[in-house]
Amino acid sequence: KIDGSSWRKPKGIDNRVRRRFKGQYLMPNIGYGSNKNTRHMMPDGFLKFVVHNVADLELLLMQNKTYAAEIAHNVSAKKRKTIVERAQQLNIKVTNYQAKLRSEEDN
């Protein structure tokens, strides 16, 4: 897993990764990058935008064809419901609209 600046090039004299032994991790090279036009793009063609409240959702009003909202993991179920309802009004796609929602039978 290479996550931003956490990658450190192995510099040890006996390091198996640096010496490119078979079966070890591959070192990242310039060729592993993705196309600039499709970078961070989901398979459906949208870009993710993390939303914490309804006000964040309003930012996507004009960009609802390029960005899809994703509700942050620490948003409560009650606020999630209002965010999903407002997103439907604004015609904004929400990637995780079903998360933390209970069906009516469970109550």
Tab-separated table of C-alpha atoms in Angstrom:
chain	number	residue	atom	x	y	z
A	1	LYS	CA	0.000	0.000	0.000
A	2	ILE	CA	1.456	3.303	-1.102
A	3	ASP	CA	-0.336	6.221	0.496
A	4	GLY	CA	0.962	9.632	-0.492
A	5	SER	CA	4.182	10.545	1.247
A	6	SER	CA	4.371	7.440	3.449
A	7	TRP	CA	6.467	5.553	0.881
A	8	ARG	CA	10.181	5.512	1.642
A	9	LYS	CA	12.646	4.124	-0.872
A	10	PRO	CA	14.430	1.122	0.621
A	11	LYS	CA	18.114	1.919	1.060
A	12	GLY	CA	19.425	-1.053	3.045
A	13	ILE	CA	22.364	-2.971	1.608
A	14	ASP	CA	20.605	-6.328	1.943
A	15	ASN	CA	17.075	-5.140	1.231
A	16	ARG	CA	15.121	-7.618	-0.905
A	17	VAL	CA	12.716	-5.005	-2.269
A	18	ARG	CA	15.519	-2.699	-3.398
A	19	ARG	CA	17.282	-5.617	-5.070
A	20	ARG	CA	13.990	-6.554	-6.813
A	21	PHE	CA	13.838	-10.177	-5.712
A	22	LYS	CA	10.977	-12.248	-7.072
A	23	GLY	CA	7.907	-12.347	-4.814
A	24	GLN	CA	8.665	-9.078	-3.000
A	25	TYR	CA	6.824	-5.759	-3.118
A	26	LEU	CA	7.169	-3.786	-6.322
A	27	MET	CA	8.734	-0.379	-5.957
A	28	PRO	CA	6.603	2.449	-7.330
A	29	ASN	CA	7.854	3.949	-10.545
A	30	ILE	CA	6.695	6.841	-12.697
A	31	GLY	CA	4.831	4.450	-15.002
A	32	TYR	CA	2.362	3.346	-12.292
A	33	GLY	CA	0.433	6.629	-12.442
A	34	SER	CA	-3.054	6.773	-13.915
A	35	ASN	CA	-4.249	9.029	-16.719
A	36	LYS	CA	-4.653	12.655	-15.582
A	37	ASN	CA	-8.103	12.890	-17.158
A	38	THR	CA	-9.466	9.874	-15.275
A	39	ARG	CA	-7.496	10.138	-12.014
A	40	HIS	CA	-9.685	9.771	-8.879
A	41	MET	CA	-12.644	8.941	-11.111
A	42	MET	CA	-15.065	6.216	-10.074
A	43	PRO	CA	-16.128	3.601	-12.660
A	44	ASP	CA	-19.414	5.441	-13.243
A	45	GLY	CA	-17.531	8.595	-14.309
A	46	PHE	CA	-18.161	10.681	-11.167
A	47	LEU	CA	-15.601	12.173	-8.803
A	48	LYS	CA	-16.149	11.736	-5.047
A	49	PHE	CA	-16.875	14.685	-2.776
A	50	VAL	CA	-17.097	13.963	0.967
A	51	VAL	CA	-20.102	15.636	2.584
A	52	HIS	CA	-20.485	16.258	6.318
A	53	ASN	CA	-23.709	18.290	6.343
A	54	VAL	CA	-26.442	19.732	4.131
A	55	ALA	CA	-24.468	22.946	3.556
A	56	ASP	CA	-21.654	20.919	1.970
A	57	LEU	CA	-24.229	19.402	-0.346
A	58	GLU	CA	-25.195	22.841	-1.650
A	59	LEU	CA	-21.662	23.211	-3.066
A	60	LEU	CA	-22.438	20.445	-5.564
A	61	LEU	CA	-25.527	22.189	-6.925
A	62	MET	CA	-23.922	23.207	-10.235
A	63	GLN	CA	-21.498	20.257	-10.441
A	64	ASN	CA	-23.999	17.409	-10.029
A	65	LYS	CA	-22.948	15.911	-13.381
A	66	THR	CA	-19.251	15.633	-12.468
A	67	TYR	CA	-19.202	15.115	-8.684
A	68	ALA	CA	-21.027	12.564	-6.560
A	69	ALA	CA	-21.522	13.105	-2.836
A	70	GLU	CA	-20.228	10.592	-0.327
A	71	ILE	CA	-21.494	11.016	3.219
A	72	ALA	CA	-18.654	10.992	5.761
A	73	HIS	CA	-18.444	7.966	8.039
A	74	ASN	CA	-18.946	9.954	11.254
A	75	VAL	CA	-22.299	11.502	10.274
A	76	SER	CA	-25.241	10.296	12.367
A	77	ALA	CA	-28.145	8.342	10.912
A	78	LYS	CA	-30.561	11.237	11.538
A	79	LYS	CA	-28.430	13.742	9.617
A	80	ARG	CA	-27.775	11.190	6.885
A	81	LYS	CA	-31.489	10.995	6.243
A	82	THR	CA	-31.764	14.770	5.742
A	83	ILE	CA	-28.673	14.813	3.505
A	84	VAL	CA	-30.074	12.043	1.285
A	85	GLU	CA	-33.462	13.784	1.025
A	86	ARG	CA	-31.844	17.098	0.072
A	87	ALA	CA	-29.601	15.350	-2.459
A	88	GLN	CA	-32.662	13.900	-4.175
A	89	GLN	CA	-34.175	17.392	-4.414
A	90	LEU	CA	-30.959	18.772	-5.937
A	91	ASN	CA	-30.535	15.730	-8.214
A	92	ILE	CA	-27.131	14.869	-6.705
A	93	LYS	CA	-25.905	11.283	-6.724
A	94	VAL	CA	-24.981	9.923	-3.264
A	95	THR	CA	-22.657	6.927	-3.341
A	96	ASN	CA	-23.417	5.560	0.142
A	97	TYR	CA	-27.040	6.613	0.610
A	98	GLN	CA	-28.008	3.287	2.234
A	99	ALA	CA	-25.370	3.323	4.970
A	100	LYS	CA	-26.628	3.442	8.582
A	101	LEU	CA	-30.268	3.504	7.427
A	102	ARG	CA	-32.665	1.066	9.043
A	103	SER	CA	-35.742	-0.221	7.299
A	104	GLU	CA	-39.164	0.502	8.753
A	105	GLU	CA	-39.653	-3.110	9.937
A	106	ASP	CA	-36.671	-2.968	12.314
A	107	ASN	CA	-38.068	-0.081	14.403
